Coordinates of N, CA and C in Angstrom, one line a residue:
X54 N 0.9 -1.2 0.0 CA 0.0 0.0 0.0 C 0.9 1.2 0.0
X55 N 0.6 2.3 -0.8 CA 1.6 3.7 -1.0 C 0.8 4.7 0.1
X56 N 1.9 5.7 0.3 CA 1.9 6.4 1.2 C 0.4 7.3 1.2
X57 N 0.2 7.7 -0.1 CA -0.9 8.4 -0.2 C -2.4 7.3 0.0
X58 N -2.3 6.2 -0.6 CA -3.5 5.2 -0.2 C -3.2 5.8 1.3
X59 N -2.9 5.1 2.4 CA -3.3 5.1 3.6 C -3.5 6.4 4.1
X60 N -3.0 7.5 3.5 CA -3.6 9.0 3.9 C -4.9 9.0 3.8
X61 N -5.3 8.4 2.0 CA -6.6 9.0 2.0 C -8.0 8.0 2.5
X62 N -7.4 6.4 2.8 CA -7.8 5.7 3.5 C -7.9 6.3 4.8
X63 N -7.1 6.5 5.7 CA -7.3 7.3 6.9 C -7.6 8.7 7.2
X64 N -7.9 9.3 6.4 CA -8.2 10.6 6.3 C -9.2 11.2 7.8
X65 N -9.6 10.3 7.7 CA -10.8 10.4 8.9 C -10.5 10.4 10.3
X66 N -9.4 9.8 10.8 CA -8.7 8.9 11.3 C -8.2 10.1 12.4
X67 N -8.6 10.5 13.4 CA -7.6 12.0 14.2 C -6.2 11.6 14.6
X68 N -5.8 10.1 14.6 CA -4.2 9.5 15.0 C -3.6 9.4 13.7
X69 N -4.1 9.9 12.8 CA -3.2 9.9 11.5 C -2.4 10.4 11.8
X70 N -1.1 9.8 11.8 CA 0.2 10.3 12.3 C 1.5 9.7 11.2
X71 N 2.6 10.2 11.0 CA 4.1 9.7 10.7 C 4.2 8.6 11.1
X72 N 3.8 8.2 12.8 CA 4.3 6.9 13.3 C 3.1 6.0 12.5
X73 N 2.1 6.3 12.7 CA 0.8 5.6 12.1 C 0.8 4.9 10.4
X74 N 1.6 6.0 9.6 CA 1.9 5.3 8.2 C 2.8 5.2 8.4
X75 N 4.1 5.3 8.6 CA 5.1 4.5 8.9 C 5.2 3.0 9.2
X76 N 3.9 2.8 10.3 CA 3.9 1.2 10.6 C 2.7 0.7 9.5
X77 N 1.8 1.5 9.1 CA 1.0 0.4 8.2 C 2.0 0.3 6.7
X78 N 2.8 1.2 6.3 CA 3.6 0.4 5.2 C 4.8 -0.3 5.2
X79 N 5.4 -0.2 6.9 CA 6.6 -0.7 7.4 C 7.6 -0.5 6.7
X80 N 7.4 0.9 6.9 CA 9.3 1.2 6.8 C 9.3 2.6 8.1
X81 N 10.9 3.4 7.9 CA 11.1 3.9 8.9 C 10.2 5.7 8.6
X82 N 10.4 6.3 10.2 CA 9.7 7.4 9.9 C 10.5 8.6 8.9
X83 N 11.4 8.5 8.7 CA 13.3 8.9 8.3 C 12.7 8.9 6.9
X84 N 12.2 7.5 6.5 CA 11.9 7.5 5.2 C 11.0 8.4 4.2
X85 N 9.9 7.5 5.4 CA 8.8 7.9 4.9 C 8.5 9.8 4.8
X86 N 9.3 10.5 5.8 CA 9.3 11.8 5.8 C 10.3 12.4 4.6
X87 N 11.0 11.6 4.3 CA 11.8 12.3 2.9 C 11.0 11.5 1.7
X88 N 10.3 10.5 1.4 CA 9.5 10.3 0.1 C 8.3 10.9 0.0
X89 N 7.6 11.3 1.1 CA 6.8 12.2 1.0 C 6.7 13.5 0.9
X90 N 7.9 14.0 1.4 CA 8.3 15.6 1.0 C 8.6 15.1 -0.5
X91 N 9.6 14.3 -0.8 CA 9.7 14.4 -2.3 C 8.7 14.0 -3.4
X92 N 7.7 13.5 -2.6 CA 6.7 13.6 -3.6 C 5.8 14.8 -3.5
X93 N 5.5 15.5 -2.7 CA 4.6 16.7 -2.3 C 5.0 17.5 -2.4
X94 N 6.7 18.2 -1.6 CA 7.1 19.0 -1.5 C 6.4 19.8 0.0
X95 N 6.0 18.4 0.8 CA 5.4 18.9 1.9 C 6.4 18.5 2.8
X96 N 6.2 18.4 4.5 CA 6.5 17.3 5.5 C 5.2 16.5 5.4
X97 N 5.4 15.5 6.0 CA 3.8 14.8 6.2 C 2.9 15.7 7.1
X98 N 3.1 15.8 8.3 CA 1.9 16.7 9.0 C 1.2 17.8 8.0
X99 N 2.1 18.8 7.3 CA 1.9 19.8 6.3 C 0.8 19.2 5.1
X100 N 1.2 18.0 5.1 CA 0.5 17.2 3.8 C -1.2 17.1 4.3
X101 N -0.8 16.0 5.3 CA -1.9 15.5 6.0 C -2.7 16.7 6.5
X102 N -2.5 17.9 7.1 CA -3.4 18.6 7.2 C -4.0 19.3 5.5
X103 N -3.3 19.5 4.9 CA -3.8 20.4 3.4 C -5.0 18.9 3.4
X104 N -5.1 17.9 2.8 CA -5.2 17.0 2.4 C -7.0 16.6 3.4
X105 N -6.5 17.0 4.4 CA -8.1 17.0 5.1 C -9.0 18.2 4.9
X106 N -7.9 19.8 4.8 CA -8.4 20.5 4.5 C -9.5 20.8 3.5
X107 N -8.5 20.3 2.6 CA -9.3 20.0 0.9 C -10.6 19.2 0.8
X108 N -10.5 17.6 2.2 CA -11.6 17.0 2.4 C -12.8 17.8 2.7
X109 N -12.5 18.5 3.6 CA -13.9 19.4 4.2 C -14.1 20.6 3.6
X110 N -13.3 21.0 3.0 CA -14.0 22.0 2.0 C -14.8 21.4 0.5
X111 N -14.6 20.5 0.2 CA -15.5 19.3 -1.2 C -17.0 19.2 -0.3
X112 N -16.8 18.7 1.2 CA -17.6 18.6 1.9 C -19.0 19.2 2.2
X113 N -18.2 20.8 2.4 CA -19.1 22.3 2.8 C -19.8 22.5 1.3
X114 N -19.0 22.3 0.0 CA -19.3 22.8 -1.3 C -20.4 21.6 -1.6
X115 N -20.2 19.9 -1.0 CA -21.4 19.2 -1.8 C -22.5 18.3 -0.8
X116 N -22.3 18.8 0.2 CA -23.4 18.0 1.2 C -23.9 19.1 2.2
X117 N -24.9 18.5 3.1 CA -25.5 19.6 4.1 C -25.3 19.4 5.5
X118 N -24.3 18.4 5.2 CA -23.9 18.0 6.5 C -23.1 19.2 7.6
X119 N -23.3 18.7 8.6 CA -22.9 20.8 9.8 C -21.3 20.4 9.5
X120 N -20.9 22.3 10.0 CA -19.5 21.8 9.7 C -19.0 21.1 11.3
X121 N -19.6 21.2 12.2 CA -19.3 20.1 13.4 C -19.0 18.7 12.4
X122 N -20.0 18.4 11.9 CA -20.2 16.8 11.2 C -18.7 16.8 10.5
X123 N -18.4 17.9 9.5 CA -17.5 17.8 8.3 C -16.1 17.9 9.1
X124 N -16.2 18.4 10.2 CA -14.7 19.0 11.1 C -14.6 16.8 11.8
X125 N -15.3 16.6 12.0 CA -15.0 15.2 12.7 C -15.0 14.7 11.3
X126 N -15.9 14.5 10.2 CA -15.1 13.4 8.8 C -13.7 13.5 8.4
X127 N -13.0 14.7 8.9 CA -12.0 15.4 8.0 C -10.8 14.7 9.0
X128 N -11.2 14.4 9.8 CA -10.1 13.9 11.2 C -9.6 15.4 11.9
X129 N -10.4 16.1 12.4 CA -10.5 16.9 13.1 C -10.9 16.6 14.2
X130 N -10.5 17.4 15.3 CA -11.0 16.9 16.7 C -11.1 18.3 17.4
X131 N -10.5 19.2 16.9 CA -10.8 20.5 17.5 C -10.9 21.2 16.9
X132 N -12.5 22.3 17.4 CA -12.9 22.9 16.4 C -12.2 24.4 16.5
X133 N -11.5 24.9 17.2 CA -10.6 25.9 17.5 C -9.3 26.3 16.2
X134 N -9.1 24.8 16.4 CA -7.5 24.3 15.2 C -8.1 24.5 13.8
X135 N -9.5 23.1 13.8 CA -9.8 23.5 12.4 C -10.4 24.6 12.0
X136 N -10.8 25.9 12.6 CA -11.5 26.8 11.8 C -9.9 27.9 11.9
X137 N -9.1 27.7 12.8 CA -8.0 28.5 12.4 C -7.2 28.1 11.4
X138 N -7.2 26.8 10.8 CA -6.1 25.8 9.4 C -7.4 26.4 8.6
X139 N -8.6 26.4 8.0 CA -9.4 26.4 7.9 C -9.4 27.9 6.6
X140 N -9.4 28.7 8.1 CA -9.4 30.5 7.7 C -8.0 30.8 7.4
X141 N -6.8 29.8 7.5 CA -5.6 30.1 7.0 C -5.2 29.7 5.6
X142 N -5.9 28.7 5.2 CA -5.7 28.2 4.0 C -6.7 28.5 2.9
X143 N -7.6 28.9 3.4 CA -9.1 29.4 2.4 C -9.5 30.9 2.9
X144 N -8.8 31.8 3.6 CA -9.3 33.0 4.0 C -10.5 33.4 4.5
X145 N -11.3 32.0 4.8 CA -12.6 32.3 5.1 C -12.7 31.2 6.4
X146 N -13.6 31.8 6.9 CA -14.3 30.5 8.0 C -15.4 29.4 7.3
X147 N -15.3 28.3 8.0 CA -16.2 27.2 7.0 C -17.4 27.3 6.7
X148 N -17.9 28.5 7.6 CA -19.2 28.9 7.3 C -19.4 29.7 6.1
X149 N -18.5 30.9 6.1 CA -18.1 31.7 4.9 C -18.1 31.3 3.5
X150 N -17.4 30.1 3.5 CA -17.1 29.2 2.5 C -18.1 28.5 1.9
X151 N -18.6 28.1 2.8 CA -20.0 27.2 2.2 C -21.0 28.3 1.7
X152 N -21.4 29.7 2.6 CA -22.3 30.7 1.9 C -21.7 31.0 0.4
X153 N -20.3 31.1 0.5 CA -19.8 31.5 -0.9 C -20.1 30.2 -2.0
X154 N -19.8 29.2 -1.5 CA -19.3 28.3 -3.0 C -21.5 27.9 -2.9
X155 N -22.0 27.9 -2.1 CA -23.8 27.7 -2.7 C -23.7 29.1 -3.4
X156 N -23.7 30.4 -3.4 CA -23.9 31.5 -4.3 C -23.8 31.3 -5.5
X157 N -22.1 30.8 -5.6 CA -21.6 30.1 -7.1 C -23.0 29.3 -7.4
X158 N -23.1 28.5 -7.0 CA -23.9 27.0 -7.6 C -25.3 27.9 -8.3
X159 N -25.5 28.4 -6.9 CA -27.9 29.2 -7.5 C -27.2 30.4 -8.7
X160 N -26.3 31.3 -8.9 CA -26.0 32.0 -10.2 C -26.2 31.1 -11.4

């Protein structure tokens, strides 16, 4: 299984961790932190958070689910962190976001 399968398999997952894919592909964390920056150009935490980010924003844009609901699918656990990664990466808060991208859709 490749590094990204088990990311987006576990996406949900709030112990998604280095140590965590590290042991489900069994190799070391040494490694797996330099093939994944070289494939991303990320570190893994860096990755792993964009990567849920992106989850719950597809989320707010295609279901009606609350963003409580979307903050716990995304492997969130605090809602403090996610609306500050949230408003750091998308300039908006998830609420913001969702009123904007439904605008887009009813035009």
């Amino acid at each position: 299984m490749s590094i990204l399968h088990v990311i987006y398999d576990h996406l949900n997952n709030e112990d998604l961790s280095i140590d965590f894919i590290a042991k489900e592909i069994t190799i070391s964390k040494i490694q797996l932190y330099r093939k994944l920056k070289q494939i991303t150009g990320k570190t893994p935490t860096e990755f792993i958070r964009s990567v849920r980010l992106e989850h719950a924003a597809r989320l707010l844009k295609t279901t009606h689910k609350t963003v409580k609901e979307i903050m716990y699918s995304s492997g969130f656990s605090n809602k403090a962190y996610f609306y500050r990664e949230f408003q750091k990466k998308y300039n908006k808060t998830p609420g913001e976001y969702r009123g904007i991208e439904n605008q887009k859709v009813t035009k």
